[in-house]
C-alpha positions as YAML, in Angstrom:
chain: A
units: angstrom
residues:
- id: 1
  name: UNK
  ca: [-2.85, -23.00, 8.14]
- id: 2
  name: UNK
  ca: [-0.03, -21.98, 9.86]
- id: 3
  name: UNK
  ca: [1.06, -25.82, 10.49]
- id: 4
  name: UNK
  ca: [0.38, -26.70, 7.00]
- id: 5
  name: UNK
  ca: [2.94, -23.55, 5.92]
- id: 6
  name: UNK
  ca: [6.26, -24.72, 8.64]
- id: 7
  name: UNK
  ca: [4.77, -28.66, 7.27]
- id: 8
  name: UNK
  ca: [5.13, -27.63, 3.52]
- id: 9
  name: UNK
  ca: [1.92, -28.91, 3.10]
- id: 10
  name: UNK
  ca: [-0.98, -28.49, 0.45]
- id: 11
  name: UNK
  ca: [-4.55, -27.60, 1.57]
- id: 12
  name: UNK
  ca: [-7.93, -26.64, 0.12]
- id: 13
  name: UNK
  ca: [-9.53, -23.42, 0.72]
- id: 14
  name: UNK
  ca: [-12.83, -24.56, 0.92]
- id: 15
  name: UNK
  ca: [-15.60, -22.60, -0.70]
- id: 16
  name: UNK
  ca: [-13.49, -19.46, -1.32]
- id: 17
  name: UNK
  ca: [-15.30, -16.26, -2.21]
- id: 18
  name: UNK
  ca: [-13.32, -14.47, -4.77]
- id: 19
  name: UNK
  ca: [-13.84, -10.66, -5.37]
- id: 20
  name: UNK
  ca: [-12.00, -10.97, -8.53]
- id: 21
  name: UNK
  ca: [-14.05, -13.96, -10.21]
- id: 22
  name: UNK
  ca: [-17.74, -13.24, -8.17]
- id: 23
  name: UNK
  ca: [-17.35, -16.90, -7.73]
- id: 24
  name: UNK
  ca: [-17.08, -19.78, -4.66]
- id: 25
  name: UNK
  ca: [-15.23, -22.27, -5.58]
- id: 26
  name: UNK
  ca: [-12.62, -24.48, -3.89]
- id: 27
  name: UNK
  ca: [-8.91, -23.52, -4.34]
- id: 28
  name: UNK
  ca: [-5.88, -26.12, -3.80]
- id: 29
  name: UNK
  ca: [-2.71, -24.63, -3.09]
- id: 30
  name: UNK
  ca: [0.24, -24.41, -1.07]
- id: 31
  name: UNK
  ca: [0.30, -21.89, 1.31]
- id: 32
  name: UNK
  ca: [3.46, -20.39, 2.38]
- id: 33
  name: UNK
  ca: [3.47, -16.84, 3.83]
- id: 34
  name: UNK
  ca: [0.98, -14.84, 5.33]
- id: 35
  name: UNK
  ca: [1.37, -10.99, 5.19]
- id: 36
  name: UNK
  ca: [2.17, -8.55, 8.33]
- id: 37
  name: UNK
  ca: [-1.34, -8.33, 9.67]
- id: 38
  name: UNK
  ca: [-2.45, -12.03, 8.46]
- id: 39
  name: UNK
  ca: [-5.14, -10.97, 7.00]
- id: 40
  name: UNK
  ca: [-4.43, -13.19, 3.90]
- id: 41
  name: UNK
  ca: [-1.82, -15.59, 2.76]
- id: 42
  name: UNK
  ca: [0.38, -16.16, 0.13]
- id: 43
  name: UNK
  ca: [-0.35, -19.38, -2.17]
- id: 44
  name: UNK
  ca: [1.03, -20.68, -4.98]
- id: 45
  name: UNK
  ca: [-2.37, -22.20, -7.18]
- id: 46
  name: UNK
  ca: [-1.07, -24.77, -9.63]
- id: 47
  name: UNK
  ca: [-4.15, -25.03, -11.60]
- id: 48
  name: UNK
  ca: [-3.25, -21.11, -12.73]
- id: 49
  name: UNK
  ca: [0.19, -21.29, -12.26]
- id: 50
  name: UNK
  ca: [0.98, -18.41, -10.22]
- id: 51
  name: UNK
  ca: [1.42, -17.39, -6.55]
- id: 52
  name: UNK
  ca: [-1.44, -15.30, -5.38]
- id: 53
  name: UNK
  ca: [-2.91, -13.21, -2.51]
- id: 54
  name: UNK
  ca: [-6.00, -15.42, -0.63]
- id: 55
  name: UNK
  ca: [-8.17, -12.89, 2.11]
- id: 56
  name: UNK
  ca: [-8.42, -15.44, 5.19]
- id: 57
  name: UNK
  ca: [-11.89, -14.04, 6.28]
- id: 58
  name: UNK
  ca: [-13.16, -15.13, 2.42]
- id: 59
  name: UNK
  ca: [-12.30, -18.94, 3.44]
- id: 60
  name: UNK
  ca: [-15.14, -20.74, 4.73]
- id: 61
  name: UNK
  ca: [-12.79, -23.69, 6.10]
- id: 62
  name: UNK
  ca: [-9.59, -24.70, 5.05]
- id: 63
  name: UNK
  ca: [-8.76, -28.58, 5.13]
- id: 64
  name: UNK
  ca: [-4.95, -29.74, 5.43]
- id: 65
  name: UNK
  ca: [-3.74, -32.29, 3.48]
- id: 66
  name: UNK
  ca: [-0.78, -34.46, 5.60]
- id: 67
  name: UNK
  ca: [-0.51, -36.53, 2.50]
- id: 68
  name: UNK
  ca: [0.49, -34.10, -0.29]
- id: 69
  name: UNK
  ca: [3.92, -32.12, 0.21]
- id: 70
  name: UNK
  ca: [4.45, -29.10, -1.87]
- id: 71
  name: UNK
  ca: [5.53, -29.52, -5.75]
- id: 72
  name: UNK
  ca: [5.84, -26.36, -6.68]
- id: 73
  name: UNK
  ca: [8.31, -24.53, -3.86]
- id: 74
  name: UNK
  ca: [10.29, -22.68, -6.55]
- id: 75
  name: UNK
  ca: [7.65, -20.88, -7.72]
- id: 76
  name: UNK
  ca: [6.45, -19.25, -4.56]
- id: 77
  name: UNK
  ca: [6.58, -15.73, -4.82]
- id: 78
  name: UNK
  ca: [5.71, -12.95, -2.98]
- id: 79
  name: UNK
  ca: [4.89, -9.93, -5.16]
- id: 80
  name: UNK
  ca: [4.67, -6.60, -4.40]
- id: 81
  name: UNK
  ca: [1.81, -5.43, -2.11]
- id: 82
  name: UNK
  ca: [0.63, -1.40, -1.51]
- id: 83
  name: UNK
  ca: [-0.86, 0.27, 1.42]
- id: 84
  name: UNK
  ca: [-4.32, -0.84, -0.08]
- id: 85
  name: UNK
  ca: [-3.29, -4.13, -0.11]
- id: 86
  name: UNK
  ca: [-3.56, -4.68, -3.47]
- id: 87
  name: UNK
  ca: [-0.59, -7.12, -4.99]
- id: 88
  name: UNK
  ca: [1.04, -7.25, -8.37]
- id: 89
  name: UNK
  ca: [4.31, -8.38, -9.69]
- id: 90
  name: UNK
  ca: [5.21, -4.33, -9.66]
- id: 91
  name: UNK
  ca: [4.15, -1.13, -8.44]
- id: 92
  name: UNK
  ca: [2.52, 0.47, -11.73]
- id: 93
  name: UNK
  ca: [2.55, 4.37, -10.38]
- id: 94
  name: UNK
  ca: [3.05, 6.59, -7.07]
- id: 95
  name: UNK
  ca: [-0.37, 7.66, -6.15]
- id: 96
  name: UNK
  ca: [0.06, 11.24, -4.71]
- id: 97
  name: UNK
  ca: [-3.16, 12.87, -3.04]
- id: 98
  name: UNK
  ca: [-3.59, 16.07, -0.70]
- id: 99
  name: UNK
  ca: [-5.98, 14.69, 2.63]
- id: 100
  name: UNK
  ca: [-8.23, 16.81, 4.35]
- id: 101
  name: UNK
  ca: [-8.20, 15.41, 8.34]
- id: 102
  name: UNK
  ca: [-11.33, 13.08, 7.63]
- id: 103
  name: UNK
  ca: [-9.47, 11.53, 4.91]
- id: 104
  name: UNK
  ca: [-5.92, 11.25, 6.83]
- id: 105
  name: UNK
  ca: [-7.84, 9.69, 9.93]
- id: 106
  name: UNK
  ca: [-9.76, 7.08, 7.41]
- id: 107
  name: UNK
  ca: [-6.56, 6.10, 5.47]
- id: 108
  name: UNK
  ca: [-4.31, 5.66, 8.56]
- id: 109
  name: UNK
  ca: [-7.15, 3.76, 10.10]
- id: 110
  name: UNK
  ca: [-8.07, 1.44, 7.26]
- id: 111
  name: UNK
  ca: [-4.81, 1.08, 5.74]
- id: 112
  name: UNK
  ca: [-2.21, 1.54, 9.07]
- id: 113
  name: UNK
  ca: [0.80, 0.93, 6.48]
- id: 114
  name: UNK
  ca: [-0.23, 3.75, 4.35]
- id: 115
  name: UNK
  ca: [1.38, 6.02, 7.19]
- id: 116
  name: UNK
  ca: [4.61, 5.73, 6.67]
- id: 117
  name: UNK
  ca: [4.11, 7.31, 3.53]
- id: 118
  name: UNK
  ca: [2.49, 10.91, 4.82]
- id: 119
  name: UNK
  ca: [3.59, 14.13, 5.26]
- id: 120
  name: UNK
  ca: [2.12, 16.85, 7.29]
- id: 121
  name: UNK
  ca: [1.45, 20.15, 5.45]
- id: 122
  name: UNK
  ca: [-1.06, 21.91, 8.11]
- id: 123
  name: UNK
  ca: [-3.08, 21.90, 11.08]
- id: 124
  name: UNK
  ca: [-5.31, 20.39, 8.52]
- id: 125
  name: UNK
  ca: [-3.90, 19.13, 5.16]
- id: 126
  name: UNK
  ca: [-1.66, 16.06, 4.57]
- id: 127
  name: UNK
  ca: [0.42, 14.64, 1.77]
- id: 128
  name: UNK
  ca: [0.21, 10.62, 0.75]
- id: 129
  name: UNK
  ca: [2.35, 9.90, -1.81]
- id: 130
  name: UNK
  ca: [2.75, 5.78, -1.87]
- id: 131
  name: UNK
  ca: [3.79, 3.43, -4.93]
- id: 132
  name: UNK
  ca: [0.72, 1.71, -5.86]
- id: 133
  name: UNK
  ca: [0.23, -1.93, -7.37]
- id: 134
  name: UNK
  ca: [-2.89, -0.53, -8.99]
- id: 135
  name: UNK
  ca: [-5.82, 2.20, -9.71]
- id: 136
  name: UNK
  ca: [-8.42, 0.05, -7.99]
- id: 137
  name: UNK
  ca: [-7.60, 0.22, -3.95]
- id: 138
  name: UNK
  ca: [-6.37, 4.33, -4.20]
- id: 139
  name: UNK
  ca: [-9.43, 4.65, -6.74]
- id: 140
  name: UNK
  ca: [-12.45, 3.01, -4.41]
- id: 141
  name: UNK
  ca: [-10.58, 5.46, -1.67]
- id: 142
  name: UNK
  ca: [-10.28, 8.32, -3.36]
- id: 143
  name: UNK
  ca: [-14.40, 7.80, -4.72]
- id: 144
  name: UNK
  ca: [-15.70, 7.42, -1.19]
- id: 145
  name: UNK
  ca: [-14.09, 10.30, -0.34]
- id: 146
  name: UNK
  ca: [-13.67, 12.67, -3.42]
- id: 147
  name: UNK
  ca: [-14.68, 15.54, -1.09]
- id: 148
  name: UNK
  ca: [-12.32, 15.21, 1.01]
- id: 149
  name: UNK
  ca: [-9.14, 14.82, -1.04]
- id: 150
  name: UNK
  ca: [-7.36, 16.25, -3.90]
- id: 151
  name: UNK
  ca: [-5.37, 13.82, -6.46]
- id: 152
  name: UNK
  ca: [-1.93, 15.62, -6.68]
- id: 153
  name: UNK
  ca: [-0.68, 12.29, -9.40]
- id: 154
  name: UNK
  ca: [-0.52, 10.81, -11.20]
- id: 155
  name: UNK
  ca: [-1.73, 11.28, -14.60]
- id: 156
  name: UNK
  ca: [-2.87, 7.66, -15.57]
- id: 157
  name: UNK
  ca: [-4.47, 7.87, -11.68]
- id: 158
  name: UNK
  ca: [-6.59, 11.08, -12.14]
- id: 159
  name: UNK
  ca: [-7.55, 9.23, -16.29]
- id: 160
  name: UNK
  ca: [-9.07, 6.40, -13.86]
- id: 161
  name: UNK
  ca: [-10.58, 8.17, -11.79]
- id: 162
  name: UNK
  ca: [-12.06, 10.50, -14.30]
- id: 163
  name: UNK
  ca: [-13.01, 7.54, -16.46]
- id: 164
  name: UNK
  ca: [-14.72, 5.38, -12.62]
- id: 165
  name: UNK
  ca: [-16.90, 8.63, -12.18]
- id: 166
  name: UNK
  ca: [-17.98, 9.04, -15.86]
- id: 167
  name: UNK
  ca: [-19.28, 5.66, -15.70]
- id: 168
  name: UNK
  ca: [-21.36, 6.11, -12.42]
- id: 169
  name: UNK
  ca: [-24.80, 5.13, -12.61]
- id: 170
  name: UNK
  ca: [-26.86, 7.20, -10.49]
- id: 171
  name: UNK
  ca: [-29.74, 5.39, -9.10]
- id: 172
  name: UNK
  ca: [-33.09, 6.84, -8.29]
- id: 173
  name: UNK
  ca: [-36.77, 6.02, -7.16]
- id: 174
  name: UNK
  ca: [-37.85, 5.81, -10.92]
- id: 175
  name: UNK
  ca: [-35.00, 3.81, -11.97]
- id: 176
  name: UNK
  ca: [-35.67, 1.14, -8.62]
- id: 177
  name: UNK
  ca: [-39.32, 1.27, -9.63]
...
């Protein structure tokens, strides 16, 4: 893909697994920037008319095509993109949460650009306090780990979370059954 991006070239992400849809399907679109770690790459779809975020390891094969040059080069655009890799055309809020040392060690491990935004406190406690592009990537991290941090802010964060956790369904041996 790499080739097709210095060639200007359009490709097809072939059988795509989207998170966001629950769907395969086949994308066109013209790649043109991966981000830092190259775990996905920038595209610009025309069939939805916007540039978006594609996770590499969803792509079952991706097939070049030499014949078809990019059409669409001024509207490539590379949106924001938090520590939770999450992109958006903004940051919506500053996430600010209070990590116990299990939580600091996960977040820096998962998310290694998330460090740049902590702050020591203690031995044991830790600040993160990151622009976020949305609830969902802090949320599923602050969920998996609610004993283990505190949400500091903000407001419209903690009303998310709140709202995730009043929906939970808690599953049992009766309700399996």
């Amino acid at each position: 893909m790499i080739w097709a991006i210095e060639q200007k070239l359009c490709v097809e992400l072939v059988n795509y697994r989207s998170a966001n849809s629950n769907k395969v399907s086949t994308r066109f679109v013209e790649p043109f920037a991966f981000t830092t770690n190259y775990q996905q790459v920038w595209c610009y779809e025309p069939s939805s008319g916007r540039s978006k975020l594609f996770k590499v390891a969803r792509i079952e094969k991706v097939k070049v095509h030499k014949d078809r040059p990019w059409q669409y080069q001024q509207s490539h655009h590379n949106p924001e993109v938090d520590v939770f890799r999450i992109a958006a055309h903004g940051y919506i809020a500053k996430a600010k949460l209070l990590l116990n040392i299990r939580a600091y060690n996960l977040l820096i491990e998962e998310y290694p650009l998330a460090e740049k935004y902590i702050t020591k406190q203690t031995d044991t406690q830790y600040i993160f306090d990151a622009p976020i592009c949305s609830f969902d990537g802090v949320g599923r991290f602050v969920i998996g780990l609610f004993e283990d941090i505190q949400v500091l802010g903000d407001e419209s964060l903690i009303r998310f979370i709140n709202k995730k956790i009043s929906r939970l369904k808690l599953i049992t041996t009766e309700s399996v059954a």
